[in-house]
Amino acid sequence: MDDTTARERLEKILADLDRSIGVLQGDPVGIREYSAADAGSDLTDADRAQAMLTVATTQRRAVIDALKRLDEGTYGRCVDCEKPVPDGRLEARPEAARCVECQGKRERRR
Ligand SMILES: [Zn+2]
């Protein structure tokens, strides 16, 4: 994947994430009150919104890091082993910072 395509895709993902984060953060008071009223169930809409917000915020950070790597000319290389990240992986996740192997190692450490 060339840098121009990567940048376009990353910027689109970023715009989508910003929109989702805006919606999820739209009514924090309402979400809190709703969650207090519904404290009996184990997973409320507010919990779900919070979980989605966490995922979106984490992904947003990854996308911004990827755009930074594009600026620095290191995009498409694994940040750990510096081998090229396969195109297929970047197609699926343009914000991927690591090759499958290094990402796997990282996730097992958690
Ligand atoms: Zn790697």
PDB file of N, CA and C in Angstrom, residues 13-14 16-18 20-22 24-25 49-65 95:
ATOM      1  N   ILE A  13     -10.466   6.868   8.802  1.00  0.00           N
ATOM      2  CA  ILE A  13     -10.697   6.149  10.058  1.00  0.00           C
ATOM      3  C   ILE A  13     -10.737   7.143  11.224  1.00  0.00           C
ATOM      4  N   LEU A  14      -9.801   8.091  11.201  1.00  0.00           N
ATOM      5  CA  LEU A  14      -9.733   9.093  12.270  1.00  0.00           C
ATOM      6  C   LEU A  14     -11.019   9.916  12.332  1.00  0.00           C
ATOM      7  N   ASP A  16     -13.996   8.998  11.281  1.00  0.00           N
ATOM      8  CA  ASP A  16     -15.067   8.129  11.789  1.00  0.00           C
ATOM      9  C   ASP A  16     -14.976   7.967  13.299  1.00  0.00           C
ATOM     10  N   LEU A  17     -13.747   7.778  13.787  1.00  0.00           N
ATOM     11  CA  LEU A  17     -13.549   7.595  15.227  1.00  0.00           C
ATOM     12  C   LEU A  17     -13.941   8.857  15.990  1.00  0.00           C
ATOM     13  N   ASP A  18     -13.532  10.009  15.458  1.00  0.00           N
ATOM     14  CA  ASP A  18     -13.879  11.267  16.120  1.00  0.00           C
ATOM     15  C   ASP A  18     -15.393  11.415  16.223  1.00  0.00           C
ATOM     16  N   SER A  20     -17.639   8.896  16.242  1.00  0.00           N
ATOM     17  CA  SER A  20     -18.139   7.933  17.237  1.00  0.00           C
ATOM     18  C   SER A  20     -17.854   8.410  18.653  1.00  0.00           C
ATOM     19  N   ILE A  21     -16.637   8.915  18.874  1.00  0.00           N
ATOM     20  CA  ILE A  21     -16.266   9.369  20.215  1.00  0.00           C
ATOM     21  C   ILE A  21     -17.166  10.533  20.618  1.00  0.00           C
ATOM     22  N   GLY A  22     -17.445  11.431  19.675  1.00  0.00           N
ATOM     23  CA  GLY A  22     -18.339  12.553  19.937  1.00  0.00           C
ATOM     24  C   GLY A  22     -19.717  12.082  20.364  1.00  0.00           C
ATOM     25  N   LEU A  24     -20.505   9.064  21.572  1.00  0.00           N
ATOM     26  CA  LEU A  24     -20.426   8.323  22.838  1.00  0.00           C
ATOM     27  C   LEU A  24     -20.251   9.266  24.032  1.00  0.00           C
ATOM     28  N   GLN A  25     -19.582  10.399  23.787  1.00  0.00           N
ATOM     29  CA  GLN A  25     -19.374  11.349  24.879  1.00  0.00           C
ATOM     30  C   GLN A  25     -20.500  12.369  24.949  1.00  0.00           C
ATOM     31  N   ALA A  49     -21.327   1.733  26.284  1.00  0.00           N
ATOM     32  CA  ALA A  49     -20.839   2.981  25.687  1.00  0.00           C
ATOM     33  C   ALA A  49     -19.421   3.255  26.170  1.00  0.00           C
ATOM     34  N   GLN A  50     -19.178   3.009  27.461  1.00  0.00           N
ATOM     35  CA  GLN A  50     -17.850   3.248  28.027  1.00  0.00           C
ATOM     36  C   GLN A  50     -16.824   2.311  27.398  1.00  0.00           C
ATOM     37  N   ALA A  51     -17.208   1.042  27.230  1.00  0.00           N
ATOM     38  CA  ALA A  51     -16.305   0.067  26.627  1.00  0.00           C
ATOM     39  C   ALA A  51     -15.984   0.457  25.182  1.00  0.00           C
ATOM     40  N   MET A  52     -17.014   0.886  24.447  1.00  0.00           N
ATOM     41  CA  MET A  52     -16.806   1.307  23.063  1.00  0.00           C
ATOM     42  C   MET A  52     -15.921   2.541  22.995  1.00  0.00           C
ATOM     43  N   LEU A  53     -16.112   3.424  23.969  1.00  0.00           N
ATOM     44  CA  LEU A  53     -15.322   4.649  24.031  1.00  0.00           C
ATOM     45  C   LEU A  53     -13.849   4.318  24.267  1.00  0.00           C
ATOM     46  N   THR A  54     -13.598   3.345  25.152  1.00  0.00           N
ATOM     47  CA  THR A  54     -12.225   2.922  25.431  1.00  0.00           C
ATOM     48  C   THR A  54     -11.568   2.362  24.170  1.00  0.00           C
ATOM     49  N   VAL A  55     -12.301   1.492  23.459  1.00  0.00           N
ATOM     50  CA  VAL A  55     -11.783   0.903  22.225  1.00  0.00           C
ATOM     51  C   VAL A  55     -11.505   1.996  21.191  1.00  0.00           C
ATOM     52  N   ALA A  56     -12.479   2.909  21.020  1.00  0.00           N
ATOM     53  CA  ALA A  56     -12.345   3.968  20.022  1.00  0.00           C
ATOM     54  C   ALA A  56     -11.169   4.887  20.354  1.00  0.00           C
ATOM     55  N   THR A  57     -10.993   5.202  21.638  1.00  0.00           N
ATOM     56  CA  THR A  57      -9.902   6.087  22.049  1.00  0.00           C
ATOM     57  C   THR A  57      -8.549   5.427  21.814  1.00  0.00           C
ATOM     58  N   THR A  58      -8.464   4.118  22.127  1.00  0.00           N
ATOM     59  CA  THR A  58      -7.222   3.380  21.908  1.00  0.00           C
ATOM     60  C   THR A  58      -6.881   3.321  20.424  1.00  0.00           C
ATOM     61  N   GLN A  59      -7.911   3.036  19.603  1.00  0.00           N
ATOM     62  CA  GLN A  59      -7.677   2.940  18.165  1.00  0.00           C
ATOM     63  C   GLN A  59      -7.300   4.305  17.598  1.00  0.00           C
ATOM     64  N   ARG A  60      -7.929   5.355  18.121  1.00  0.00           N
ATOM     65  CA  ARG A  60      -7.644   6.715  17.658  1.00  0.00           C
ATOM     66  C   ARG A  60      -6.159   7.041  17.883  1.00  0.00           C
ATOM     67  N   ARG A  61      -5.655   6.640  19.043  1.00  0.00           N
ATOM     68  CA  ARG A  61      -4.242   6.893  19.355  1.00  0.00           C
ATOM     69  C   ARG A  61      -3.341   6.142  18.358  1.00  0.00           C
ATOM     70  N   ALA A  62      -3.734   4.889  18.047  1.00  0.00           N
ATOM     71  CA  ALA A  62      -2.959   4.081  17.100  1.00  0.00           C
ATOM     72  C   ALA A  62      -2.964   4.719  15.712  1.00  0.00           C
ATOM     73  N   VAL A  63      -4.112   5.268  15.314  1.00  0.00           N
ATOM     74  CA  VAL A  63      -4.218   5.907  13.999  1.00  0.00           C
ATOM     75  C   VAL A  63      -3.335   7.149  13.950  1.00  0.00           C
ATOM     76  N   ILE A  64      -3.352   7.939  15.022  1.00  0.00           N
ATOM     77  CA  ILE A  64      -2.522   9.155  15.070  1.00  0.00           C
ATOM     78  C   ILE A  64      -1.040   8.782  15.020  1.00  0.00           C
ATOM     79  N   ASP A  65      -0.661   7.709  15.750  1.00  0.00           N
ATOM     80  CA  ASP A  65       0.727   7.231  15.706  1.00  0.00           C
ATOM     81  C   ASP A  65       1.104   6.815  14.287  1.00  0.00           C
ATOM     82  N   GLU A  95      -3.696   1.034  10.707  1.00  0.00           N
ATOM     83  CA  GLU A  95      -3.012   1.649  11.843  1.00  0.00           C
ATOM     84  C   GLU A  95      -2.063   0.671  12.543  1.00  0.00           C
TER      85      GLU A  95
END
